Amino acid sequence: MNYKHTLTGDQLRLVFNGDLIGENNGPELVELVNNTLSKGAKYCLIDIADVRYINSSGIGVLITILTKFRNKGGELFLIQPSEHVKKLLIITKLQAIFNIVDTEEQALSKIK
């Protein structure tokens, strides 16, 4: 999986592309999150529109990131998941835990 990140004020924006397999990118993503939290990040917006597949350790990485932001009084938003990823979140009942939105604008409106 490839990803890009930007930190603007208190918002970390991640854009994922490809398969989210935790073993491949997990430690690197967690380190990035730790660094941005120490710089004052409070919200994480993850665009997963181009994620085709997520394995169990990939889900674990998302939960870890969510927990880290919530422990700092912040929130994580999953933006525009594909139908396949939406089904996975429903089957695992994780749609009740994550804030899932269709657009970045929807996430930003929930922050304010």
mmCIF file of C-alpha atoms in Angstrom:
data_model
loop_
_atom_site.group_PDB
_atom_site.id
_atom_site.type_symbol
_atom_site.label_atom_id
_atom_site.label_comp_id
_atom_site.label_asym_id
_atom_site.label_seq_id
_atom_site.Cartn_x
_atom_site.Cartn_y
_atom_site.Cartn_z
ATOM 1 C CA MET A 1 0.000 0.000 0.000
ATOM 2 C CA ASN A 2 1.093 3.529 -0.723
ATOM 3 C CA TYR A 3 0.033 6.508 1.330
ATOM 4 C CA LYS A 4 0.459 10.254 1.484
ATOM 5 C CA HIS A 5 0.099 12.429 4.539
ATOM 6 C CA THR A 6 -0.236 16.100 5.360
ATOM 7 C CA LEU A 7 -0.486 17.840 8.710
ATOM 8 C CA THR A 8 -2.426 21.100 8.684
ATOM 9 C CA GLY A 9 -2.977 22.674 12.071
ATOM 10 C CA ASP A 10 -4.538 19.988 14.257
ATOM 11 C CA GLN A 11 -5.558 17.740 11.336
ATOM 12 C CA LEU A 12 -3.597 14.800 9.995
ATOM 13 C CA ARG A 13 -4.819 13.792 6.551
ATOM 14 C CA LEU A 14 -3.852 10.377 5.199
ATOM 15 C CA VAL A 15 -4.648 9.100 1.715
ATOM 16 C CA PHE A 16 -4.284 5.339 1.314
ATOM 17 C CA ASN A 17 -3.945 3.584 -2.035
ATOM 18 C CA GLY A 18 -3.863 -0.191 -2.510
ATOM 19 C CA ASP A 19 -4.261 -3.021 -0.022
ATOM 20 C CA LEU A 20 -4.137 -2.158 3.691
ATOM 21 C CA ILE A 21 -2.059 -4.984 5.097
ATOM 22 C CA GLY A 22 -0.898 -4.073 8.584
ATOM 23 C CA GLU A 23 2.331 -6.039 8.526
ATOM 24 C CA ASN A 24 3.602 -3.941 5.622
ATOM 25 C CA ASN A 25 2.853 -0.401 6.775
ATOM 26 C CA GLY A 26 1.536 -0.705 10.321
ATOM 27 C CA PRO A 27 4.635 0.195 12.354
ATOM 28 C CA GLU A 28 5.468 3.075 10.007
ATOM 29 C CA LEU A 29 1.917 4.475 10.234
ATOM 30 C CA VAL A 30 1.833 4.196 14.032
ATOM 31 C CA GLU A 31 5.163 6.039 14.254
ATOM 32 C CA LEU A 32 3.809 8.763 11.949
ATOM 33 C CA VAL A 33 0.695 9.089 14.120
ATOM 34 C CA ASN A 34 2.772 9.314 17.305
ATOM 35 C CA ASN A 35 4.904 12.064 15.748
ATOM 36 C CA THR A 36 1.907 14.083 14.569
ATOM 37 C CA LEU A 37 0.126 13.725 17.914
ATOM 38 C CA SER A 38 3.214 15.117 19.625
ATOM 39 C CA LYS A 39 2.984 18.106 17.243
ATOM 40 C CA GLY A 40 -0.589 18.820 18.324
ATOM 41 C CA ALA A 41 -2.678 16.813 15.864
ATOM 42 C CA LYS A 42 -6.159 16.146 17.210
ATOM 43 C CA TYR A 43 -8.060 14.852 14.188
ATOM 44 C CA CYS A 44 -7.187 12.195 11.655
ATOM 45 C CA LEU A 45 -8.915 12.077 8.272
ATOM 46 C CA ILE A 46 -8.150 8.893 6.352
ATOM 47 C CA ASP A 47 -9.218 8.767 2.704
ATOM 48 C CA ILE A 48 -9.678 5.074 1.923
ATOM 49 C CA ALA A 49 -11.511 5.448 -1.410
ATOM 50 C CA ASP A 50 -8.700 3.613 -3.223
ATOM 51 C CA VAL A 51 -8.253 0.800 -0.685
ATOM 52 C CA ARG A 52 -9.250 -2.484 -2.301
ATOM 53 C CA TYR A 53 -8.587 -4.882 0.571
ATOM 54 C CA ILE A 54 -7.964 -4.746 4.320
ATOM 55 C CA ASN A 55 -6.682 -7.738 6.276
ATOM 56 C CA SER A 56 -7.095 -8.271 10.017
ATOM 57 C CA SER A 57 -3.817 -6.584 10.900
ATOM 58 C CA GLY A 58 -4.819 -3.638 8.697
ATOM 59 C CA ILE A 59 -7.993 -3.325 10.762
ATOM 60 C CA GLY A 60 -5.790 -3.490 13.851
ATOM 61 C CA VAL A 61 -3.737 -0.558 12.555
ATOM 62 C CA LEU A 62 -6.903 1.510 11.994
ATOM 63 C CA ILE A 63 -8.115 0.688 15.517
ATOM 64 C CA THR A 64 -4.707 1.604 16.966
ATOM 65 C CA ILE A 65 -4.759 4.970 15.185
ATOM 66 C CA LEU A 66 -8.353 5.585 16.314
ATOM 67 C CA THR A 67 -7.459 4.773 19.930
ATOM 68 C CA LYS A 68 -4.427 7.058 19.919
ATOM 69 C CA PHE A 69 -6.469 10.009 18.646
ATOM 70 C CA ARG A 70 -9.372 9.405 21.022
ATOM 71 C CA ASN A 71 -6.977 9.094 23.976
ATOM 72 C CA LYS A 72 -5.822 12.639 23.136
ATOM 73 C CA GLY A 73 -9.403 13.928 22.960
ATOM 74 C CA GLY A 74 -9.513 13.774 19.182
ATOM 75 C CA GLU A 75 -11.251 11.735 16.520
ATOM 76 C CA LEU A 76 -10.610 9.693 13.392
ATOM 77 C CA PHE A 77 -12.725 9.786 10.234
ATOM 78 C CA LEU A 78 -12.734 7.193 7.458
ATOM 79 C CA ILE A 79 -13.535 8.941 4.196
ATOM 80 C CA GLN A 80 -15.296 7.316 1.243
ATOM 81 C CA PRO A 81 -14.728 3.600 1.838
ATOM 82 C CA SER A 82 -15.376 1.341 -1.154
ATOM 83 C CA GLU A 83 -18.396 -0.966 -1.090
ATOM 84 C CA HIS A 84 -16.118 -3.907 -0.259
ATOM 85 C CA VAL A 85 -14.558 -2.072 2.692
ATOM 86 C CA LYS A 86 -17.991 -0.859 3.885
ATOM 87 C CA LYS A 87 -19.209 -4.474 3.919
ATOM 88 C CA LEU A 88 -16.150 -5.518 5.916
ATOM 89 C CA LEU A 89 -16.777 -2.761 8.471
ATOM 90 C CA ILE A 90 -20.426 -3.833 8.782
ATOM 91 C CA ILE A 91 -19.616 -7.547 9.118
ATOM 92 C CA THR A 92 -17.051 -6.804 11.834
ATOM 93 C CA LYS A 93 -19.429 -4.278 13.464
ATOM 94 C CA LEU A 94 -16.707 -1.643 13.248
ATOM 95 C CA GLN A 95 -19.043 0.826 11.522
ATOM 96 C CA ALA A 96 -20.339 1.504 15.053
ATOM 97 C CA ILE A 97 -16.849 2.469 16.245
ATOM 98 C CA PHE A 98 -15.503 4.507 13.335
ATOM 99 C CA ASN A 99 -16.840 7.800 12.034
ATOM 100 C CA ILE A 100 -17.463 6.946 8.374
ATOM 101 C CA VAL A 101 -18.201 9.806 5.984
ATOM 102 C CA ASP A 102 -18.573 10.181 2.225
ATOM 103 C CA THR A 103 -16.498 13.343 1.834
ATOM 104 C CA GLU A 104 -13.748 15.257 3.563
ATOM 105 C CA GLU A 105 -16.168 18.181 3.879
ATOM 106 C CA GLN A 106 -18.501 16.016 5.980
ATOM 107 C CA ALA A 107 -15.622 15.135 8.298
ATOM 108 C CA LEU A 108 -14.594 18.778 8.605
ATOM 109 C CA SER A 109 -18.164 19.814 9.434
ATOM 110 C CA LYS A 110 -18.178 17.325 12.331
ATOM 111 C CA ILE A 111 -14.945 18.773 13.690
ATOM 112 C CA LYS A 112 -16.251 22.331 13.980
#
